[in-house]
Every structure is written in C-alpha cells, then in structure tokens.
Short mmCIF file of C-alpha atoms in Angstrom, two decimals:
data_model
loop_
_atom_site.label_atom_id
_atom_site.label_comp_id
_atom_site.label_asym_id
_atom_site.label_seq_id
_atom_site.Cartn_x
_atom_site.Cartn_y
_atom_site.Cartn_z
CA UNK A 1 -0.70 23.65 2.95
CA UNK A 2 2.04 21.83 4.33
CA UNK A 3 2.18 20.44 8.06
CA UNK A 4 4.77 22.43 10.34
CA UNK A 5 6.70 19.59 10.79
CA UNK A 6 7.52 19.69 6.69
CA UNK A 7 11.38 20.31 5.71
CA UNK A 8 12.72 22.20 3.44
CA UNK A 9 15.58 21.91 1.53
CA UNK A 10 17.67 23.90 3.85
CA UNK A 11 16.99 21.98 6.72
CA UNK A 12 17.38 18.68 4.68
CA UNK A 13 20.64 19.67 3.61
CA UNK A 14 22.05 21.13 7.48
CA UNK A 15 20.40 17.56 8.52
CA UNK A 16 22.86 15.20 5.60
CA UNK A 17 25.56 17.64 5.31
CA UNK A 18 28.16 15.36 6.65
CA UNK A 19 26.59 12.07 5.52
CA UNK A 20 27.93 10.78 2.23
CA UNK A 21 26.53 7.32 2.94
CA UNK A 22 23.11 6.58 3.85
CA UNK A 23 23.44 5.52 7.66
CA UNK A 24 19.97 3.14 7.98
CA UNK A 25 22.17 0.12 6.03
CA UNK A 26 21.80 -2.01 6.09
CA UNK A 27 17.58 -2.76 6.86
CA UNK A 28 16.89 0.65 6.21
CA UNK A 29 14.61 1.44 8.98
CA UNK A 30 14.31 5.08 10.28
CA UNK A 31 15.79 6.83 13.26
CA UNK A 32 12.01 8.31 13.66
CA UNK A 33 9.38 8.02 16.29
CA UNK A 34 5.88 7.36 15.06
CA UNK A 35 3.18 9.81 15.32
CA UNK A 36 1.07 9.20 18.84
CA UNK A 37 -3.01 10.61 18.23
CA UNK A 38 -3.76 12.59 21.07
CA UNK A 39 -0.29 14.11 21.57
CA UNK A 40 1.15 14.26 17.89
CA UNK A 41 -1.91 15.69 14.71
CA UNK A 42 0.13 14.88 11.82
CA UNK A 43 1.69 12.03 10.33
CA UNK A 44 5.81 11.70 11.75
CA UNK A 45 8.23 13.60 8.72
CA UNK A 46 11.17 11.92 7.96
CA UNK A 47 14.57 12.88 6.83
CA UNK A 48 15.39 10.12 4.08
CA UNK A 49 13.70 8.60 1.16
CA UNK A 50 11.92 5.49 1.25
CA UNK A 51 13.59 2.43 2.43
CA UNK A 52 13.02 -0.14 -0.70
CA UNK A 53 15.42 0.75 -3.55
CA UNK A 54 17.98 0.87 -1.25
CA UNK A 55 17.38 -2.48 0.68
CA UNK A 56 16.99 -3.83 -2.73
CA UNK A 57 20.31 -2.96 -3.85
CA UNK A 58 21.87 -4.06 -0.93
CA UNK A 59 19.90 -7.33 -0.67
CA UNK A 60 21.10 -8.16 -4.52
CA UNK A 61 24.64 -7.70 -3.30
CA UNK A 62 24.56 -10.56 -1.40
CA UNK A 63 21.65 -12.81 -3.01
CA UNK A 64 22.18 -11.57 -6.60
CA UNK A 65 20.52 -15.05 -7.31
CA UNK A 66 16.76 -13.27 -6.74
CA UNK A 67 17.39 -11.61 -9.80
CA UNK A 68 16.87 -15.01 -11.64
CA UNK A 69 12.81 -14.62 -9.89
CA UNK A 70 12.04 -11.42 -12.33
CA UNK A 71 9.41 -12.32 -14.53
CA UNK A 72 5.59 -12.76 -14.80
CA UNK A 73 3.29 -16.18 -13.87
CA UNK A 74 0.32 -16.39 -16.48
CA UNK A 75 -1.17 -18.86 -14.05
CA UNK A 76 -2.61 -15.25 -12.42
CA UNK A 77 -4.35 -15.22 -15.81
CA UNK A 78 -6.42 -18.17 -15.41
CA UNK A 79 -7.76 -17.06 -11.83
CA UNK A 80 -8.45 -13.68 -13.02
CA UNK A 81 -10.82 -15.72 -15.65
CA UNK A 82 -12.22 -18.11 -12.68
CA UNK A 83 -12.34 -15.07 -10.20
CA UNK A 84 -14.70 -13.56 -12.68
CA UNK A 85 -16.51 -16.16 -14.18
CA UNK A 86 -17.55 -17.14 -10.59
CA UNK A 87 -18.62 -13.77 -9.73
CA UNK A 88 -20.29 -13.45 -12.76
CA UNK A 89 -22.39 -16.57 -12.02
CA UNK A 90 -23.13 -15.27 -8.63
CA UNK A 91 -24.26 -12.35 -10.15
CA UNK A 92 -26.94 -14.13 -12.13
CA UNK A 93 -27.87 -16.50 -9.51
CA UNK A 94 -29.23 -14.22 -7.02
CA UNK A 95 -30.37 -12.00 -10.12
CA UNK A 96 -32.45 -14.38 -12.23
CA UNK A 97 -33.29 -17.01 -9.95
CA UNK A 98 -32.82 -17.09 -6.35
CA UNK A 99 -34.69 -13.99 -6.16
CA UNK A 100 -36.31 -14.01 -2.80
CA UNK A 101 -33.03 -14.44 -1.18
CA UNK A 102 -32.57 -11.44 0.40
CA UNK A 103 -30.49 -12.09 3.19
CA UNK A 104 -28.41 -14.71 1.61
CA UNK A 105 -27.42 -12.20 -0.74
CA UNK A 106 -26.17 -9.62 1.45
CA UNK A 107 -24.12 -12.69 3.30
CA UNK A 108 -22.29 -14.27 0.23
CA UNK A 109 -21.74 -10.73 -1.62
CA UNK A 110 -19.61 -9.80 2.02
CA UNK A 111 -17.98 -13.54 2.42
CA UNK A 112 -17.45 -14.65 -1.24
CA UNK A 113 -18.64 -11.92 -3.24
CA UNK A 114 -16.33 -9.51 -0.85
CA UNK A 115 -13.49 -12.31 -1.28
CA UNK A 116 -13.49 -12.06 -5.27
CA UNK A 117 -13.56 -8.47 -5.36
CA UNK A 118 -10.49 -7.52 -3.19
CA UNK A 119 -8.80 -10.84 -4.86
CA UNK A 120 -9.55 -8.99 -8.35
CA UNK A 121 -7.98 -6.00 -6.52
CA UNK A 122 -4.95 -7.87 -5.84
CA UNK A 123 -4.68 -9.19 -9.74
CA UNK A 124 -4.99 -5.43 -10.61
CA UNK A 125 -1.64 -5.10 -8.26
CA UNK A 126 0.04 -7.72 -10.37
CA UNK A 127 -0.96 -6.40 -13.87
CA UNK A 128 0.01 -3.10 -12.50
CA UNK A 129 3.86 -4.70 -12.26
CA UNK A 130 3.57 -6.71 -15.99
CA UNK A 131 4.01 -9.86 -13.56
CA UNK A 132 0.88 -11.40 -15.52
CA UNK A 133 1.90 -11.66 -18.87
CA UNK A 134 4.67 -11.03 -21.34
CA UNK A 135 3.69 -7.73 -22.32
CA UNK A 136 2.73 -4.31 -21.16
CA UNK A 137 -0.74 -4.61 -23.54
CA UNK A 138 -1.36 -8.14 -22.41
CA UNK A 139 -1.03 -7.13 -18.64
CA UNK A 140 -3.52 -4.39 -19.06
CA UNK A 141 -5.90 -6.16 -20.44
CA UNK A 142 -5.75 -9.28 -17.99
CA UNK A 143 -6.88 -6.08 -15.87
CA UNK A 144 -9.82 -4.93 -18.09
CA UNK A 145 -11.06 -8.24 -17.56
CA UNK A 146 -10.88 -8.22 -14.07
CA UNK A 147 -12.67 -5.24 -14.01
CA UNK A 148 -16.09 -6.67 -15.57
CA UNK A 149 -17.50 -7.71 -11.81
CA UNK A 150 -16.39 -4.69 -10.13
CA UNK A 151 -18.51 -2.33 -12.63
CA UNK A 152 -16.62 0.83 -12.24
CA UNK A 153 -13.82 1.48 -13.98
CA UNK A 154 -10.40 1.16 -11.84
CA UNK A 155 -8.10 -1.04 -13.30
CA UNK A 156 -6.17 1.67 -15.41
CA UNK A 157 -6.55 4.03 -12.41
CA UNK A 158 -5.14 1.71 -10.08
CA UNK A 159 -1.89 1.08 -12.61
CA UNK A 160 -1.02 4.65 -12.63
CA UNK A 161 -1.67 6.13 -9.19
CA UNK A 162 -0.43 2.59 -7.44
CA UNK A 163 3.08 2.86 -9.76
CA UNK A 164 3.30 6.92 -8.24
CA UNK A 165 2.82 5.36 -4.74
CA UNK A 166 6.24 2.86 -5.37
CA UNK A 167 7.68 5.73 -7.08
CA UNK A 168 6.74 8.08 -3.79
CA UNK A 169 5.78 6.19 -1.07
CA UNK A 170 5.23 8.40 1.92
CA UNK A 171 6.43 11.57 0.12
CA UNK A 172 3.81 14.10 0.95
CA UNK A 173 1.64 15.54 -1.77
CA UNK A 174 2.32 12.67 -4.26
CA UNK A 175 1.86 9.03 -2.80
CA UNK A 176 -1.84 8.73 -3.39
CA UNK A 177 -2.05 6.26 -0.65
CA UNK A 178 -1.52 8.65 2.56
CA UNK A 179 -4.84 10.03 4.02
CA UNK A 180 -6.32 13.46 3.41
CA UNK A 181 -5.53 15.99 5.73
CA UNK A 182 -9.16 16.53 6.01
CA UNK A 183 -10.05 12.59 6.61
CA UNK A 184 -6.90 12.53 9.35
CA UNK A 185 -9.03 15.63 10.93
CA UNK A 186 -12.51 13.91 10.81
CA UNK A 187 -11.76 10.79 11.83
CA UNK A 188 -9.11 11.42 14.85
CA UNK A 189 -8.78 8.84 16.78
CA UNK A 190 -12.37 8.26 17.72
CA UNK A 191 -13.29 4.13 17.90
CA UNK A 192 -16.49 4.92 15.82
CA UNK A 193 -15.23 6.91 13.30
CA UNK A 194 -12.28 5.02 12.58
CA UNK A 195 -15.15 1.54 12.48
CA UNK A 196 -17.19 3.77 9.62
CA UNK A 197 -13.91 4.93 7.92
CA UNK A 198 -12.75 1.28 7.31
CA UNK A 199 -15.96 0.41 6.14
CA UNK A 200 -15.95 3.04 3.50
CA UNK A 201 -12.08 2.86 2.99
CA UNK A 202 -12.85 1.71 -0.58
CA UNK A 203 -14.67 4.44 -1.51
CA UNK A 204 -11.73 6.92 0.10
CA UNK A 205 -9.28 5.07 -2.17
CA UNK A 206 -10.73 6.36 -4.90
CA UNK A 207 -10.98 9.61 -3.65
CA UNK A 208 -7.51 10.40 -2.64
CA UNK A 209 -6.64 9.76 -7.19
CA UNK A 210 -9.14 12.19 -7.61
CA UNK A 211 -7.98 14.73 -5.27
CA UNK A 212 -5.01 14.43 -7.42
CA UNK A 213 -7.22 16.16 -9.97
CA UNK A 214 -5.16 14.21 -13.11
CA UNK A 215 -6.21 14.04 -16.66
CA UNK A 216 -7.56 10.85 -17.27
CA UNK A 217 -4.54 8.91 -19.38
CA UNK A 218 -5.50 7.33 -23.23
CA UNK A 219 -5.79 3.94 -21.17
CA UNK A 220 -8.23 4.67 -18.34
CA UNK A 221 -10.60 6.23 -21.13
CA UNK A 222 -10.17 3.47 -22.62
CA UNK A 223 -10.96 1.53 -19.50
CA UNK A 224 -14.25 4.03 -18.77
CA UNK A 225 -15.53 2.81 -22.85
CA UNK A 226 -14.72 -1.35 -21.91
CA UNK A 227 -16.80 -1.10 -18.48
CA UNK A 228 -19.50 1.26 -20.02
CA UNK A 229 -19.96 -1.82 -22.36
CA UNK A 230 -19.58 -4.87 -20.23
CA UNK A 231 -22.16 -2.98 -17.78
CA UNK A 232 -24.83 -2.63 -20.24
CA UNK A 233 -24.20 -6.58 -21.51
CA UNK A 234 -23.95 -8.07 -17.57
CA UNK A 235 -27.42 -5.45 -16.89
CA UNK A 236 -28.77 -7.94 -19.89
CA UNK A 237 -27.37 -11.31 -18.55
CA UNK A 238 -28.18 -10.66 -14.79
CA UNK A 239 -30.60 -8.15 -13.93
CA UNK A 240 -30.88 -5.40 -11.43
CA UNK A 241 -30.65 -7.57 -8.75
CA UNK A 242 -27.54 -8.55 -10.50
CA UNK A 243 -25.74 -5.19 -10.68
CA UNK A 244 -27.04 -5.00 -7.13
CA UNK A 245 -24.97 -8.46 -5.74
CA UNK A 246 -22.16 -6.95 -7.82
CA UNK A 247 -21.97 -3.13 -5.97
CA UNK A 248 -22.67 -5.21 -2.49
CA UNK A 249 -19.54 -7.04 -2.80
CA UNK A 250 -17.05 -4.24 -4.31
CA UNK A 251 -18.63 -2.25 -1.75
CA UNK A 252 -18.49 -4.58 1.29
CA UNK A 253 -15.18 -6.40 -0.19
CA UNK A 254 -12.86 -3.15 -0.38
CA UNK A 255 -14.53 -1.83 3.22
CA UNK A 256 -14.63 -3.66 6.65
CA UNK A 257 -13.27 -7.04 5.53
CA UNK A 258 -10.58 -9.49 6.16
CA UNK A 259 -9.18 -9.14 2.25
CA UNK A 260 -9.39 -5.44 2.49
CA UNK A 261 -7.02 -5.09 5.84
CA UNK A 262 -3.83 -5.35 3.81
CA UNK A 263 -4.22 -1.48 3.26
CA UNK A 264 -4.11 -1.34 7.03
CA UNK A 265 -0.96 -3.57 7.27
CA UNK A 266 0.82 -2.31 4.77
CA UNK A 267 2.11 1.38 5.54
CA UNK A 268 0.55 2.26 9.11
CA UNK A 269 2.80 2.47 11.53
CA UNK A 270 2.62 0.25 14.40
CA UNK A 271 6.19 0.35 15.32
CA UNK A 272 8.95 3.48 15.64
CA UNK A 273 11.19 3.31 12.08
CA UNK A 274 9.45 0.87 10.04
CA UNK A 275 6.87 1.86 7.99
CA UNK A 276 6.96 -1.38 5.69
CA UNK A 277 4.59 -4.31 7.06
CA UNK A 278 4.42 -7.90 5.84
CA UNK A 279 1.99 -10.13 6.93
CA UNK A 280 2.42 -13.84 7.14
CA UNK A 281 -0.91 -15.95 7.72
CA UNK A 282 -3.32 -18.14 5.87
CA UNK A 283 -4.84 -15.67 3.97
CA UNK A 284 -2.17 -15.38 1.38
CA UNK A 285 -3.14 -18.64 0.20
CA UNK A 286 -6.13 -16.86 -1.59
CA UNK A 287 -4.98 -13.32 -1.83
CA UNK A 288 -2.33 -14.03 -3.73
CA UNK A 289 0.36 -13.71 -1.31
CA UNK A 290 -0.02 -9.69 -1.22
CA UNK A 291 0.85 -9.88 2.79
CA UNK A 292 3.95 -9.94 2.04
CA UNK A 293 4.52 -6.10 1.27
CA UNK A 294 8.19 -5.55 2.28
CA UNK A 295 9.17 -8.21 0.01
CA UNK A 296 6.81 -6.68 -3.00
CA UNK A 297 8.15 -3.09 -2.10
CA UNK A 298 12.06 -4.30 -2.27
CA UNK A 299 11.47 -6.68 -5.19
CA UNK A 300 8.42 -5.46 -7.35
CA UNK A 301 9.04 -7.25 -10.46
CA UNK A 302 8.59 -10.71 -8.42
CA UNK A 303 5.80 -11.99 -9.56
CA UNK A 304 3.32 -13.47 -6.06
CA UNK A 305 4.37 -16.71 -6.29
CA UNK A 306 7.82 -16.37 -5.20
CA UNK A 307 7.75 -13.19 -2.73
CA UNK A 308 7.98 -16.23 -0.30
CA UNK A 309 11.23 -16.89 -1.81
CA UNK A 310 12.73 -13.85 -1.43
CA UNK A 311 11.75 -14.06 1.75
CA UNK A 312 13.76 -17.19 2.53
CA UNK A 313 16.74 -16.22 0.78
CA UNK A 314 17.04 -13.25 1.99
CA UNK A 315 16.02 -14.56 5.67
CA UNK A 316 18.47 -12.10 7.69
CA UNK A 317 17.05 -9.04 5.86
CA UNK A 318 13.42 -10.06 7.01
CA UNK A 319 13.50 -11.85 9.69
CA UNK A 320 13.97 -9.01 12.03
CA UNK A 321 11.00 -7.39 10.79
CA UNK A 322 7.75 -6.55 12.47
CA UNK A 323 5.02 -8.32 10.92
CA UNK A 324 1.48 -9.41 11.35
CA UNK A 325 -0.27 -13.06 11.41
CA UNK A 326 -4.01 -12.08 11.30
CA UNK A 327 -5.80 -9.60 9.47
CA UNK A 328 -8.76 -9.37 11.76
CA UNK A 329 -6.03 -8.44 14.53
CA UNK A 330 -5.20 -5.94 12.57
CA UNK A 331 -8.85 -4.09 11.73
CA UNK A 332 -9.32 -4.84 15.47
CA UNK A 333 -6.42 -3.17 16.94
CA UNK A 334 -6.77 -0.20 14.26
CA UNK A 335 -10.38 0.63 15.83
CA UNK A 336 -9.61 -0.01 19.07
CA UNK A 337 -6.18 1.03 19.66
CA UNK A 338 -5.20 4.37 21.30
CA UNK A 339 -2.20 4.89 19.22
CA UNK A 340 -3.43 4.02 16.07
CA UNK A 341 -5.29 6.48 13.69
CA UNK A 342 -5.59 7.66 10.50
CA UNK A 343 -2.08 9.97 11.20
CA UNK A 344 -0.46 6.38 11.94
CA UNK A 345 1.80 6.76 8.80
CA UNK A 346 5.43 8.56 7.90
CA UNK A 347 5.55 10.95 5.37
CA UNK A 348 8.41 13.36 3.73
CA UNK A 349 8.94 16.28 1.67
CA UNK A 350 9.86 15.87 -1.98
CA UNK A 351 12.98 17.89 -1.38
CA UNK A 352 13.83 15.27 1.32
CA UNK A 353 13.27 11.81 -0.82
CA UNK A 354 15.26 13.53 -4.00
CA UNK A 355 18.34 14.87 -1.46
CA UNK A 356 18.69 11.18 0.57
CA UNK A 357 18.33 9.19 -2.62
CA UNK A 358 20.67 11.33 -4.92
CA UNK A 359 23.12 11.91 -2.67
CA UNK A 360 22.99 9.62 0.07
CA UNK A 361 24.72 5.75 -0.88
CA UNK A 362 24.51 2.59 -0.56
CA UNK A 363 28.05 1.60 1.02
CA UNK A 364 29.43 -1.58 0.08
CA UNK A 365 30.13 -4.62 1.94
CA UNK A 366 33.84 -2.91 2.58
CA UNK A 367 32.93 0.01 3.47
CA UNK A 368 29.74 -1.07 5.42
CA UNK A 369 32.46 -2.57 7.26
CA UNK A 370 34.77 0.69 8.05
CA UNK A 371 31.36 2.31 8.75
CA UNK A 372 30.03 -0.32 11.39
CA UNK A 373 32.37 1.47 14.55
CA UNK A 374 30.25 4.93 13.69
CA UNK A 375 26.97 3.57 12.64
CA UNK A 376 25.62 2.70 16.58
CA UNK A 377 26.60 6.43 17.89
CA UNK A 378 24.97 8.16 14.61
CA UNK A 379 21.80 6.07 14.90
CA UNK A 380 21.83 7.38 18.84
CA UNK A 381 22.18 10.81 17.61
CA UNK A 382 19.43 10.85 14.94
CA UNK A 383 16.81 9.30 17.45
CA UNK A 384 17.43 12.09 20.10
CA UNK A 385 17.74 14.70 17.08
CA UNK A 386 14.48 13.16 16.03
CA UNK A 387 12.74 12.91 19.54
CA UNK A 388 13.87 16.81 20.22
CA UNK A 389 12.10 17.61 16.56
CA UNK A 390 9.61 15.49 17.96
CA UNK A 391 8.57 17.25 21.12
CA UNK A 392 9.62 20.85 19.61
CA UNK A 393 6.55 20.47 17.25
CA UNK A 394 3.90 18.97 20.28
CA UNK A 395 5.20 21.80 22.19
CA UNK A 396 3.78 24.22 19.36
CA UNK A 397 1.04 22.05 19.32
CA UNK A 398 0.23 22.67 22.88
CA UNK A 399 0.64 26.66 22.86
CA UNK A 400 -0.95 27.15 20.25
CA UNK A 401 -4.44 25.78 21.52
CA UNK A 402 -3.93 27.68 24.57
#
C-alpha cells in the first residue's frame, strides 16, 4: 500500500495544469522539503520526474561538446582482470598457506579484500552502461568475470534492476534502490539500528530485486550456471578457508565500509530539493570515480574516466551543488545524525514522473529567458504549496496516534 502522501493523477494534473514548461530549469532541483524522522514517517513525494534527463538536455544545449565523451574505456577491462586476479590470490593465500592467520584474515578481507569487492561492484556499474567494451556481449561478460571473487551471482542482476533505477529513480514501487517500507519501519531513526543496517546494507540490496519478485532474465541464468562453475573450480584452487576470505570481504566490503558509503551519498537526502549527491575526495582514485553521481546520472554513457570532465565543462551546472568530501563523514553523520534515516530519500508516483516528463519541457535558452521574470515567484509558491502538503500530512500523522 501506498503512503498517504502518494498522488494521484488528479492531483498531479490540478498541481501542472498551468505549467507547460518545467519550472526547476535550469538545475532541476525540487521545490520540496526533505523528510525529518521523528516528525515526518515516510520518504518526502514529489510532484515532477527525476531531475537528470532534463539537466542533460539542457546541459548539451550549451556544452554540446560532452557529447564527443560517449563511449567506453577498455582500460576498466584490465583492472577488472587485476581486481580479480588479486583477490583470487588472496583467496589462496590465507586458504592454502597462511592458515593459522586468523586475525589477519578477517583484517585484509575488510581493508583490501572489502576494497576489491565494492571496486568489482563499481565495474559491474560500468558494464551495466556498455562503457567497458564495444559491445553489449563483451560488456556482460567483463561482468561475469568480475563476478568469480564475489561467489554469488549478481552481475546480471545488478544490470537489470540498476538500469530500472536510472529509468525510475525515486518513483515509488519501481526504483529498486529506495528502502522497504518495512526496513524504513525497523530501523527508524535509532543510532544502533541504523550502525547494524549499514553493516548488512549489502545483503538488503539484494533483497529489495527480490522483493521485486521478477523472473530471472536468459542472462542472469546464465550468470547463476558461470558462478555455479567458477565456485566449484576456486573451492578446488583455494580451499574452504578460501571461499571463507572470499564471503568475508563481499560481506564486510558491501556493509560498513568506506567503498560501500557511495549508496549513502548518492540518493539520501541531506539537503531540501536535491536528491542527487556527488562526492569529490580521494577515494575516486580507486573506485573508479563513482562519487561523482550527478554527473553519472545526467551523462550515463560517460564512461569513469571523464565524469570529471563533465564536471569542468559544465562547471556552472555543478558547482552549486551540495556535495560530499569524505565517505567516513558520511557513514558517520548517517548513524549519528537526527535527521537522517532510512526515510532520508524523495520518492514519486508513477503517474507523477510520466505527467512532468511528457508534458512538462525543457524551455530553451529564449524562452528560459521570457520565463526568468516568473520563475522566482513560482518557485516561492511551490515551496509554501509544498510546506502546507508538508505539515497537512504530519498533522494526520499526529491525530492519528492520538
């Protein structure tokens, strides 16, 4: 069942019905408030689809020039073959012969082991976008061999159910990256919970696709008979202890850990309209650049190694951004923050996302222009229409636990 705060295409329509152009140009960030735990126990609804395809096209007005940075880098190949040839190695070191090493074990599986496995989750990203080879059947199987160290099969997964969350992002009921009612229940806003939620994030990845309850595609069966296979062969090379290393670091990586945080930055919100992060610090040195998500988002067949381009050409469309500089700041304030939660995200209806994005435009540069004198006062009036929707629904809230 739907939250209260849900629109339907009635209301979307009374909301737009004397917009012909789509008033957030030209950033694109909302006129909404984001949802506050404690006072607010759903994620904030908005009005209008998501923000990327629209920034794009406006950005490509002006720097049609980024069009020219379409295309794929095969150098991901080769660290997708040194990513798992390392891990691989690992695996067989602390299975075969440093086998009293207990403790080191745990330790390397969370700081390197834990470092190759979200980096393979970030090569799955770019395979997912054909931004690692020429073609469609080469990109999927750079990803099938990524997969080998993670030992369960989620390349093929990750393709399909990461392409629905560009295709819905924040529309409720189909991005498969929003929360679970049911985990935004559990968890609230309680430190503790929210510490033993990150650490088994990966695992509630996994389990949002499912909830989906999807036929499994020709591909991920495929993907379920190549894993099957390179299990039983890397069981043979490197032991228990081995597969043990192995399930340490995909479990450890994708959970409480600096590579893992991105799904933190990326869509929570930690500031009223935006609900697009990028981040900007060292770590996208090794992680492929995937910090910068607002750039990925508004240009998605970029390959990694020149989202920071886009970001320089298009400096005025970014700049102005909120972003983040440290991952670990941003797993800290998540757990210890009273206004951050699980519910920290924007969602929308489907009937809102297909009404703004069919029938609300892009304007031009022209008529952005004969728009600007309007644009200020409209903005003012969908923040207060949005701040009285706002309290209407705490209201509710509030009498209805009395």
């Amino acid at each position: 069942m739907a939250p209260r705060e849900a629109h339907t295409t009635a209301e979307v329509e009374a909301v737009h019905k004397d917009e012909r152009y789509d008033m957030r140009f030209p950033s694109y960030l909302g006129f909404w408030k984001r949802s506050v735990p404690g006072l607010d126990e759903a994620p904030r609804f908005d009005m209008y689809d998501e923000p990327h395809l629209k920034r794009r096209k406006q950005i490509l007005a002006d720097h049609p020039e980024i069009e020219d940075m379409y295309g794929y880098d095969t150098n991901t190949v080769w660290i997708t073959v040194a990513t798992v040839a390392a891990q691989v190695g690992l695996a067989y070191l602390f299975g075969r012969v440093l086998t009293e090493w207990h403790w080191t074990m745990v330790f390397v599986a969370y700081a390197i082991g834990g470092s190759f496995s979200t980096q393979i989750g970030i090569i799955f990203h770019e395979f997912t976008h054909n931004l690692c080879a020429a073609t469609s059947l080469q990109n999927r199987w750079v990803g099938n061999l990524g997969n080998i160290p993670l030992l369960v099969p989620l390349a093929q997964s990750f393709r399909r159910y990461h392409l629905e969350h560009h295709t819905y992002q924040g529309v409720y009921g189909y991005d498969p990256d929003l929360p679970l009612e049911w985990e935004i229940r559990l968890i609230g806003n309680d430190p503790i919970k929210k510490f033993f939620w990150l650490i088994i994030y990966g695992v509630m990845y996994i389990g949002r696709g499912l909830a989906q309850q999807k036929q499994l595609t020709r591909w991920e069966l495929y993907n379920w008979a190549w894993t099957i296979v390179c299990d039983v062969v890397l069981y043979h090379v490197c032991g228990p202890r081995g597969m043990l290393y192995l399930l340490l670091s995909v479990f450890l990586g994708f959970g409480l850990h600096p590579g893992a945080a991105h799904f933190i930055q990326e869509h929570y919100t930690f500031r009223d309209g935006q609900e697009t992060y990028s981040y900007y610090g060292s770590g996208n040195y090794f992680w492929l650049n995937i910090g910068y998500h607002n750039e990925h988002h508004d240009f998605p067949l970029v390959p990694w190694t020149k989202l920071p381009e886009v970001k320089r050409v298009a400096a005025e469309y970014y700049d102005h951004l909120a972003f983040h500089t440290s991952w670990c700041a941003v797993l800290y304030m998540f757990i210890t923050s009273s206004v951050l939660a699980p519910q920290s995200r924007v969602v929308r209806s489907l009937d809102a996302h297909r009404y703004a994005r069919k029938n609300l435009k892009v304007p031009s540069a022209d008529e952005a222009k004969g728009l600007a004198s309007v644009k200020c006062e409209f903005a003012l009036r969908m923040k207060k229409a949005a701040e009285m929707s706002m309290e209407k629904v705490r209201a509710q809230r509030i009498i209805g636990a009395q």
